[in-house]
Coordinates of C-alpha atoms in Angstrom, one line a residue:
M1 CA -14.8 145.1 116.9
Q2 CA -17.2 146.6 114.4
K3 CA -16.5 145.7 110.8
I4 CA -17.9 146.3 107.3
I5 CA -17.8 143.2 105.0
I6 CA -16.9 143.9 101.4
L7 CA -18.0 141.0 99.1
D8 CA -15.6 140.8 96.2
F9 CA -17.1 139.9 92.8
G10 CA -13.7 140.3 91.1
S11 CA -13.5 144.1 90.5
Q12 CA -10.1 145.7 90.0
T13 CA -11.2 148.5 92.4
T14 CA -12.4 146.3 95.3
Q15 CA -9.3 147.2 97.3
L16 CA -10.0 150.8 96.8
I17 CA -13.4 150.3 98.5
G18 CA -11.6 148.8 101.4
R19 CA -9.1 151.6 101.6
R20 CA -11.8 154.2 101.6
V21 CA -13.7 152.5 104.4
R22 CA -10.4 152.2 106.4
E23 CA -9.9 156.0 105.9
L24 CA -13.2 156.4 107.7
D25 CA -11.5 154.8 110.8
T26 CA -13.6 151.7 110.3
F27 CA -12.3 148.2 110.1
C28 CA -13.4 146.2 107.0
E29 CA -12.7 142.8 105.6
I30 CA -12.7 141.9 101.9
L31 CA -14.0 138.4 101.3
P32 CA -14.9 136.4 98.2
Y33 CA -18.5 136.9 97.1
N34 CA -19.5 133.5 98.4
K35 CA -17.9 133.7 101.8
F36 CA -20.2 136.0 103.8
P37 CA -19.6 135.3 107.6
K38 CA -23.2 134.5 108.7
D39 CA -22.5 134.2 112.4
D40 CA -20.2 137.2 112.9
P41 CA -21.9 139.6 115.4
D42 CA -19.4 142.4 114.7
V43 CA -20.6 142.9 111.1
I44 CA -22.5 146.3 110.8
G45 CA -22.9 146.5 107.1
V46 CA -22.2 144.9 103.7
I47 CA -20.9 146.3 100.4
L48 CA -21.1 144.4 97.1
S49 CA -18.3 145.2 94.7
G50 CA -18.2 145.6 90.9
S51 CA -17.2 142.7 88.7
P52 CA -15.7 142.0 85.2
Y53 CA -18.8 139.9 84.4
S54 CA -22.3 140.8 83.3
V55 CA -25.2 139.5 85.4
H56 CA -26.2 137.6 82.2
D57 CA -22.9 135.7 81.8
P58 CA -23.3 132.0 82.7
E59 CA -20.1 132.2 84.8
A60 CA -21.2 135.4 86.6
F61 CA -20.7 135.3 90.4
K62 CA -23.9 135.0 92.4
V63 CA -24.6 135.3 96.1
D64 CA -27.6 134.5 98.3
L65 CA -28.9 137.9 99.2
S66 CA -31.1 136.6 102.0
Q67 CA -28.0 136.1 104.1
F68 CA -27.8 139.9 104.8
V69 CA -30.4 141.9 102.9
G70 CA -32.9 143.2 105.4
R71 CA -30.8 142.1 108.3
L72 CA -27.9 144.6 107.7
P73 CA -27.5 147.8 105.7
V74 CA -26.3 146.9 102.2
L75 CA -24.7 149.0 99.5
G76 CA -24.4 147.5 96.0
I77 CA -21.8 149.1 93.7
C78 CA -21.9 148.8 89.8
Y79 CA -22.3 145.0 89.3
G80 CA -23.5 144.8 92.9
A81 CA -26.3 147.2 92.0
Q82 CA -27.1 145.3 88.8
F83 CA -27.1 142.0 90.6
I84 CA -29.5 143.2 93.3
S85 CA -31.9 144.5 90.6
H86 CA -31.6 141.4 88.4
T87 CA -32.2 139.1 91.4
L88 CA -35.1 140.9 93.1
G89 CA -37.2 141.4 90.0
G90 CA -35.8 144.4 88.2
R91 CA -34.4 144.5 84.7
V92 CA -30.8 144.7 83.6
E93 CA -30.0 145.0 79.8
R94 CA -27.0 145.4 77.7
A95 CA -26.2 149.0 77.0
D96 CA -25.9 150.2 73.4
S97 CA -22.4 151.2 74.2
R98 CA -20.2 150.7 77.2
E99 CA -20.7 153.5 79.7
Y100 CA -17.2 154.4 80.9
G101 CA -15.8 157.6 82.3
R102 CA -17.1 160.8 83.9
A103 CA -20.8 161.6 84.3
H104 CA -22.8 164.1 86.3
L105 CA -25.8 163.5 88.5
H106 CA -28.5 165.8 87.3
T107 CA -31.2 164.5 89.7
V108 CA -30.3 163.7 93.3
D109 CA -32.6 163.0 96.2
A110 CA -30.7 165.1 98.7
E111 CA -33.1 164.0 101.4
N112 CA -32.0 160.4 101.1
P113 CA -29.5 159.4 103.8
L114 CA -27.0 158.1 101.2
F115 CA -26.8 161.5 99.4
K116 CA -26.6 163.8 102.5
G117 CA -24.4 166.7 101.6
F118 CA -24.3 166.0 97.9
D119 CA -24.4 168.6 95.1
Q120 CA -27.1 168.3 92.5
H121 CA -24.6 168.0 89.6
S122 CA -21.9 166.1 91.3
Q123 CA -19.4 164.2 89.1
V124 CA -19.3 160.4 89.2
W125 CA -17.4 157.7 87.4
M126 CA -19.2 155.1 85.4
S127 CA -17.7 151.8 84.2
H128 CA -20.2 149.2 83.0
G129 CA -21.5 147.4 79.9
D130 CA -25.0 146.7 81.3
T131 CA -27.5 149.2 82.6
I132 CA -30.5 148.9 84.9
T133 CA -33.7 149.6 83.0
A134 CA -36.2 148.8 85.7
I135 CA -35.8 148.5 89.5
P136 CA -37.6 145.9 91.7
D137 CA -41.0 146.6 93.2
G138 CA -40.8 148.6 96.4
F139 CA -37.6 150.4 95.4
E140 CA -37.2 154.1 94.6
C141 CA -34.9 155.9 92.2
I142 CA -32.7 158.4 94.1
A143 CA -30.2 159.6 91.5
S144 CA -30.0 159.8 87.7
T145 CA -27.5 161.1 85.1
R146 CA -28.3 162.3 81.5
D147 CA -27.8 158.7 80.2
V148 CA -28.6 156.5 83.2
K149 CA -32.0 156.8 84.7
Y150 CA -31.3 154.5 87.7
A151 CA -27.8 155.8 88.7
A152 CA -28.9 155.0 92.3
Y153 CA -31.9 153.4 93.9
W154 CA -32.9 152.3 97.4
S155 CA -35.4 150.6 99.7
A156 CA -35.9 151.6 103.3
S157 CA -36.8 148.0 104.2
T158 CA -36.4 144.8 102.1
K159 CA -37.5 141.5 103.6
L160 CA -35.9 138.4 102.2
S161 CA -35.7 136.1 105.2
S162 CA -38.1 134.9 108.0
H163 CA -36.6 137.2 110.7
A164 CA -39.4 139.3 112.0
S165 CA -37.2 142.3 112.8
D166 CA -35.6 142.5 109.4
H167 CA -35.9 146.1 108.3
S168 CA -32.4 147.4 107.3
P169 CA -32.1 149.6 104.2
L170 CA -30.6 148.6 100.9
F171 CA -28.8 151.1 98.6
A172 CA -27.4 150.6 95.1
V173 CA -25.4 152.8 92.8
Q174 CA -24.3 152.1 89.2
F175 CA -21.2 154.4 89.5
H176 CA -18.0 153.8 91.5
P177 CA -17.9 156.0 94.7
E178 CA -14.5 154.5 95.6
V179 CA -12.5 156.0 92.7
F180 CA -10.9 159.4 92.7
H181 CA -13.0 160.7 89.8
T182 CA -16.2 160.4 91.8
L183 CA -15.7 163.7 93.5
Q184 CA -18.1 163.2 96.5
G185 CA -17.5 159.4 96.7
T186 CA -15.9 159.7 100.1
Q187 CA -19.0 161.6 101.3
L188 CA -21.3 158.8 100.0
L189 CA -19.3 156.1 101.7
K190 CA -19.1 158.1 104.9
N191 CA -22.9 158.5 104.8
F192 CA -23.3 154.7 104.4
V193 CA -20.6 153.5 106.8
V194 CA -20.9 156.1 109.6
D195 CA -24.5 157.4 109.5
I196 CA -26.4 154.4 108.1
C197 CA -24.3 151.5 109.5
G198 CA -23.4 153.3 112.7
S199 CA -19.6 152.9 112.8
H200 CA -18.0 154.2 116.0
Q201 CA -14.9 155.1 113.9
D202 CA -12.6 153.5 116.5
W203 CA -10.2 151.8 114.0
S204 CA -6.9 153.7 114.4
A205 CA -3.1 153.1 114.4
A206 CA -3.1 153.5 118.2
S207 CA -5.8 150.9 118.7
F208 CA -4.2 148.6 116.2
V209 CA -0.8 148.7 118.0
E210 CA -2.4 148.2 121.4
T211 CA -4.6 145.3 120.3
T212 CA -1.9 143.6 118.1
V213 CA 0.8 143.7 120.8
A214 CA -1.5 142.0 123.2
E215 CA -2.5 139.4 120.7
L216 CA 1.1 138.7 119.8
K217 CA 2.0 138.2 123.5
E218 CA -0.8 135.7 123.8
Q219 CA -0.1 134.0 120.5
L220 CA 3.7 133.7 120.9
G221 CA 4.1 133.2 124.6
E222 CA 7.7 132.5 125.4
D223 CA 8.5 131.2 121.9
R224 CA 11.4 132.5 119.8
V225 CA 10.5 134.1 116.4
I226 CA 12.6 134.6 113.2
L227 CA 11.8 137.5 110.8
G228 CA 13.4 138.1 107.4
L229 CA 14.0 141.8 106.9
S230 CA 14.3 143.5 103.6
G231 CA 14.8 147.1 104.6
G232 CA 11.3 148.0 103.3
V233 CA 8.6 149.6 105.4
D234 CA 6.4 146.5 105.8
S235 CA 9.1 144.2 107.3
S236 CA 10.5 147.0 109.3
V237 CA 7.2 147.9 111.0
A238 CA 6.5 144.2 111.6
A239 CA 9.9 143.9 113.3
V240 CA 9.3 146.9 115.6
L241 CA 5.8 145.7 116.4
L242 CA 7.1 142.2 117.3
N243 CA 10.0 143.7 119.3
K244 CA 7.5 145.7 121.3
A245 CA 5.6 142.5 122.1
I246 CA 8.4 139.9 122.7
G247 CA 11.7 141.8 122.9
N248 CA 14.9 139.9 122.3
R249 CA 13.0 136.6 121.6
L250 CA 12.8 138.1 118.1
T251 CA 15.8 137.4 115.8
C252 CA 15.8 139.3 112.5
I253 CA 17.8 138.2 109.5
F254 CA 18.8 140.7 106.7
V255 CA 20.3 139.0 103.6
D256 CA 22.4 141.2 101.2
H257 CA 22.2 139.7 97.7
G258 CA 24.6 142.4 96.4
M259 CA 21.9 144.3 94.4
L260 CA 20.7 146.7 97.0
R261 CA 21.0 150.5 96.6
K262 CA 24.4 152.1 97.2
N263 CA 25.6 151.6 100.8
E264 CA 22.1 150.4 101.7
F265 CA 23.1 147.2 103.6
Q266 CA 25.2 149.1 106.2
Q267 CA 22.7 152.0 106.4
V268 CA 19.8 149.6 107.0
M269 CA 21.7 147.6 109.6
D270 CA 22.6 150.8 111.5
D271 CA 18.9 151.8 111.4
Y272 CA 17.8 148.4 112.7
R273 CA 20.3 148.4 115.5
G274 CA 19.3 152.0 116.4
L275 CA 15.7 150.6 116.8
G276 CA 17.0 148.1 119.3
L277 CA 16.4 145.1 117.1
N278 CA 18.3 141.8 117.4
V279 CA 19.4 141.6 113.8
I280 CA 21.9 139.3 111.9
G281 CA 23.3 140.7 108.6
V282 CA 24.4 138.1 106.0
D283 CA 26.5 139.1 103.0
A284 CA 25.7 136.5 100.4
S285 CA 26.4 138.6 97.3
E286 CA 29.1 136.2 96.0
K287 CA 26.6 133.4 95.7
F288 CA 24.0 135.5 94.0
F289 CA 26.4 137.0 91.4
T290 CA 27.8 133.6 90.6
D291 CA 24.4 132.0 90.1
L292 CA 23.1 135.0 88.0
A293 CA 26.2 135.1 85.7
G294 CA 25.0 135.2 82.0
V295 CA 21.3 135.2 82.9
T296 CA 19.3 137.8 80.9
D297 CA 15.6 136.6 81.2
P298 CA 13.8 138.6 83.9
E299 CA 11.7 135.7 85.2
Q300 CA 14.7 133.5 85.4
K301 CA 16.6 136.2 87.4
R302 CA 13.7 136.4 89.8
K303 CA 13.6 132.6 90.2
I304 CA 17.3 132.4 90.9
I305 CA 17.3 135.2 93.4
G306 CA 14.2 133.8 95.1
R307 CA 15.7 130.3 95.4
D308 CA 19.1 131.6 96.6
F309 CA 17.4 133.8 99.2
V310 CA 15.5 130.9 100.6
E311 CA 18.7 128.8 100.8
V312 CA 20.7 131.5 102.5
F313 CA 17.9 132.4 104.9
N314 CA 17.2 128.8 105.8
A315 CA 20.9 128.1 106.5
E316 CA 21.0 131.1 108.9
A317 CA 17.6 130.3 110.5
K318 CA 18.6 126.7 111.3
K319 CA 21.3 128.1 113.6
I320 CA 18.5 129.4 115.8
T321 CA 17.5 125.9 117.0
D322 CA 14.8 127.0 119.5
A323 CA 12.8 129.1 117.1
R324 CA 9.1 128.1 116.7
W325 CA 7.7 130.9 114.5
L326 CA 8.6 132.6 111.2
A327 CA 7.2 136.2 111.0
Q328 CA 6.6 138.0 107.7
G329 CA 5.6 141.5 106.7
T330 CA 2.7 140.3 104.6
I331 CA 0.1 143.1 104.2
Y332 CA -3.5 142.9 103.2
P333 CA -3.1 143.7 99.4
D334 CA -0.6 140.8 99.2
R335 CA -3.2 138.4 100.5
I336 CA -6.1 139.8 98.4
E337 CA -4.1 139.6 95.2
S338 CA -2.8 136.1 95.9
L339 CA -6.4 134.9 96.5
N340 CA -7.9 136.6 93.5
I341 CA -11.3 135.0 92.9
T342 CA -11.2 135.1 89.1
G343 CA -8.4 132.6 89.1
K344 CA -6.1 135.0 87.2
V345 CA -2.7 135.6 88.8
I346 CA -2.3 139.3 89.2
K347 CA 1.0 139.2 91.0
S348 CA 3.0 136.6 92.9
H349 CA 4.4 137.5 96.2
H350 CA 7.5 136.0 97.8
N351 CA 6.0 136.1 101.3
V352 CA 2.6 134.5 100.5
G353 CA 1.9 130.9 99.9
G354 CA 3.2 128.9 102.9
L355 CA 6.5 127.9 104.4
P356 CA 9.1 125.4 103.3
K357 CA 8.3 122.1 105.0
E358 CA 11.9 121.6 106.3
M359 CA 11.7 124.8 108.4
N360 CA 9.0 123.2 110.7
L361 CA 7.9 126.7 111.8
R362 CA 4.5 128.3 112.3
L363 CA 3.6 131.5 110.5
C364 CA 3.1 134.9 112.2
E365 CA 1.8 137.9 110.1
P366 CA 1.1 140.9 112.4
L367 CA 0.4 143.2 109.5
Q368 CA -1.9 140.9 107.5
W369 CA -5.0 143.2 107.8
L370 CA -3.3 146.5 106.9
F371 CA -3.0 148.5 103.7
K372 CA 0.3 150.2 102.9
D373 CA -0.8 153.7 104.1
E374 CA -2.0 152.1 107.4
V375 CA 1.4 150.4 107.8
R376 CA 3.0 153.8 107.6
R377 CA 0.6 155.2 110.2
V378 CA 1.5 152.3 112.5
G379 CA 5.2 153.0 112.0
R380 CA 4.6 156.6 113.1
Q381 CA 2.6 155.4 116.1
L382 CA 5.7 153.3 117.0
Q383 CA 7.9 156.4 116.6
M384 CA 10.0 154.9 113.9
P385 CA 12.3 157.2 111.9
E386 CA 10.5 159.0 109.1
H387 CA 13.0 158.0 106.5
L388 CA 12.2 154.3 107.1
I389 CA 8.4 154.9 107.1
E390 CA 8.4 156.9 103.9
R391 CA 10.8 154.6 102.0
H392 CA 9.7 153.9 98.4
P393 CA 8.8 150.4 97.5
F394 CA 11.8 148.5 96.1
P395 CA 11.7 145.2 94.2
G396 CA 12.7 142.0 96.2
P397 CA 15.3 141.1 93.4
G398 CA 16.7 144.6 93.8
L399 CA 18.7 146.2 91.0
A400 CA 18.8 142.8 89.2
V401 CA 15.4 143.7 87.6
R402 CA 16.5 147.3 86.9
I403 CA 19.4 146.1 84.7
L404 CA 18.3 145.1 81.2
G405 CA 20.7 142.2 80.4
D406 CA 22.9 140.0 82.4
I407 CA 24.1 141.0 85.9
T408 CA 27.7 141.8 86.7
R409 CA 29.3 143.7 89.6
E410 CA 30.4 146.5 87.3
R411 CA 26.9 147.0 86.0
V412 CA 25.5 147.0 89.5
R413 CA 28.1 149.6 90.5
I414 CA 27.1 151.8 87.5
L415 CA 23.4 151.6 88.4
Q416 CA 24.0 152.1 92.2
D417 CA 25.9 155.3 91.5
A418 CA 23.3 156.6 89.0
D419 CA 20.4 155.7 91.3
D420 CA 22.1 157.3 94.3
I421 CA 22.5 160.6 92.6
Y422 CA 18.8 160.5 91.5
I423 CA 17.3 159.5 94.9
R424 CA 19.5 162.0 96.8
A425 CA 18.4 164.8 94.5
L426 CA 14.7 163.8 95.0
R427 CA 15.2 164.0 98.7
E428 CA 17.0 167.4 98.5
Y429 CA 14.7 169.2 96.1
V430 CA 12.0 171.1 98.0
D431 CA 9.1 172.4 95.8
Q432 CA 6.9 175.4 96.3
D433 CA 4.6 173.4 98.6
G434 CA 7.4 172.8 101.0
K435 CA 7.6 169.1 100.3
T436 CA 10.5 167.1 98.9
L437 CA 10.0 165.5 95.5
Y438 CA 10.9 162.1 97.2
N439 CA 7.8 162.4 99.4
K440 CA 5.6 163.5 96.5
V441 CA 6.2 160.5 94.3
W442 CA 5.2 156.9 95.1
Q443 CA 8.3 155.2 93.7
A444 CA 11.4 156.2 91.8
G445 CA 14.5 154.5 90.5
A446 CA 17.0 154.3 87.7
I447 CA 17.2 151.6 85.1
L448 CA 20.4 150.6 83.3
L449 CA 19.9 149.7 79.6
A450 CA 22.9 147.3 79.6
T451 CA 21.8 145.8 76.3
V452 CA 22.1 149.2 74.6
R453 CA 25.0 151.4 73.8
S454 CA 24.7 155.0 72.7
V455 CA 27.2 157.3 71.0
G456 CA 28.3 160.4 72.9
V457 CA 31.0 163.0 73.1
M458 CA 32.9 163.9 76.2
G459 CA 35.6 166.5 75.8
D460 CA 37.3 165.7 72.5
E461 CA 36.6 162.0 72.7
R462 CA 33.8 159.9 71.2
T463 CA 32.1 157.6 73.8
Y464 CA 30.1 154.4 73.3
E465 CA 28.5 153.8 76.7
H466 CA 25.1 152.9 78.3
P467 CA 22.0 154.9 78.6
V468 CA 20.2 155.2 82.0
A469 CA 16.4 155.6 82.2
L470 CA 14.9 157.4 85.2
R471 CA 11.4 156.4 86.4
A472 CA 9.2 158.2 88.9
V473 CA 5.5 157.6 89.4
T474 CA 2.6 158.9 91.4
S475 CA 0.1 156.5 92.9
T476 CA -1.9 155.6 96.0
D477 CA -1.8 151.8 95.9
A478 CA 0.4 150.8 92.9
M479 CA -2.6 149.2 91.1
T480 CA -2.5 152.2 88.8
A481 CA 0.2 154.8 88.4
D482 CA 1.0 157.9 86.4
W483 CA 4.5 159.3 85.6
A484 CA 5.6 162.1 87.8
H485 CA 5.8 165.5 86.2
L486 CA 9.2 166.4 87.7
P487 CA 10.5 170.0 87.2
Y488 CA 12.7 170.6 84.2
D489 CA 15.5 172.3 86.2
F490 CA 15.6 169.2 88.5
M491 CA 15.7 166.8 85.5
A492 CA 18.5 168.9 83.9
R493 CA 20.6 168.9 87.0
V494 CA 20.2 165.1 87.7
S495 CA 21.0 164.3 84.0
N496 CA 24.2 166.4 84.1
D497 CA 25.3 164.9 87.4
I498 CA 24.8 161.3 86.3
I499 CA 26.6 161.8 83.0
N500 CA 29.5 163.7 84.5
K501 CA 29.9 161.6 87.6
V502 CA 29.0 158.0 86.7
R503 CA 31.6 156.2 84.6
G504 CA 29.9 154.1 82.0
V505 CA 26.9 156.3 81.3
N506 CA 26.6 158.9 78.5
R507 CA 22.9 159.4 78.1
V508 CA 19.9 159.9 80.5
C509 CA 16.2 159.4 79.5
Y510 CA 13.0 159.8 81.4
D511 CA 10.2 157.2 81.3
I512 CA 6.8 158.9 80.8
S513 CA 4.7 155.7 80.6
S514 CA 1.6 155.2 82.9
K515 CA 0.4 152.0 84.5
P516 CA -1.5 150.6 82.6
P517 CA -0.3 149.8 80.0
A518 CA 3.3 149.9 81.3
T519 CA 4.3 148.5 84.7
I520 CA 6.3 150.5 87.3
E521 CA 9.3 148.2 87.0
W522 CA 10.9 147.5 83.5
E523 CA 11.4 143.8 84.2

């Protein structure tokens, strides 16, 4: 299968490059900068990502360009462009000030294959502290901005190895075509991936399902598999995919820790049985509430819930004595974040990092190459119900990390009721575009400020109860997010309904923080 290799030099937007390439129906693989697969015949092109480093930093990441330059089409982005120039004899210098934000190309070589279909004054997004002040011999400038002479450059043929047939082009851009603010970035990437590299654009949900089901049948044979379900889209799609491959040799376990949304345990169990899955539901809420009693620290909550989940899951899994595999809904961003090359932990994932030794099971991850939007496309290809596919992300610890303070059944009841009113209203409100608010936001939920009490008046009585904060964000990948601008009439109705119908709440607030600097969840 054809693939584009994206070499990751530590940029925060490397995943976006991958998503843009996948949107072109082309498979790509993101690898650490020093892990280029020399002997993979399926590679049709290489992209070098940006980086938090300067090419002049002693710890800057470096790669041997002769592995692919000249042999395959190459596109260097930001640091990638600077590294190419710096390595091949050009000059990269510290800019007087960091060049960050919108810029406009005022000179574009529209005849160059990389800029086919580009406007002369197209908007791009810059983000760099160094700038290229001279390009290597044999290269040509193909785009400039007012402040950046070498916004893009290229060579039709760069020979760095002894291979007589080496003649593939090399392109480099100092801006970021993968980000939203580069208005024709998708066109640039399409020019590179499809026209220059020659992608057949045959990576699709249908081809993924067909190929993966065949691979699962071969990998698993007649073995029995256990899968832990969460109710979320990733584990649900993984379950349906496995069920298509091996049928009732898949046993799913769904653990209820007592902090799911209102009535969610039964609703999800009904959904799974409707899909024909062999699923075991375990109500372990008493254990979780007992172990969380009096705990207020968010990280401690997560650790207790994670430990208890493993204990409950393992106890149930051991009853299936002939199981040989543990399946997980791990997706590609989980694996990329967990293997971040800078050594800085971005996010820890409960389903990445190996298996408990006592389980003695092998690992099966059928979605490990997919981004979230691709998982949803596969779900539709498998004809899963839309409400499961479009489900918002939900934290593994559930409402425990949406309650500020210690966890009690009463506080969970309050938050479940408030959250239920909010989510139902998002699903019911149809805007002028004909879409529900639920489908227009990436994630939404209510947060109970259990450590705070506010004064209110209901009827002739003074109240002293808890505030609830509502959160809704728009995003494409959860790496960045903005608060959703929900209609005022919607917010007024939801606020009134929560205060009037949920015992224990007398005030509703709306969180208008973006990520960064805030996170999507409060804890």
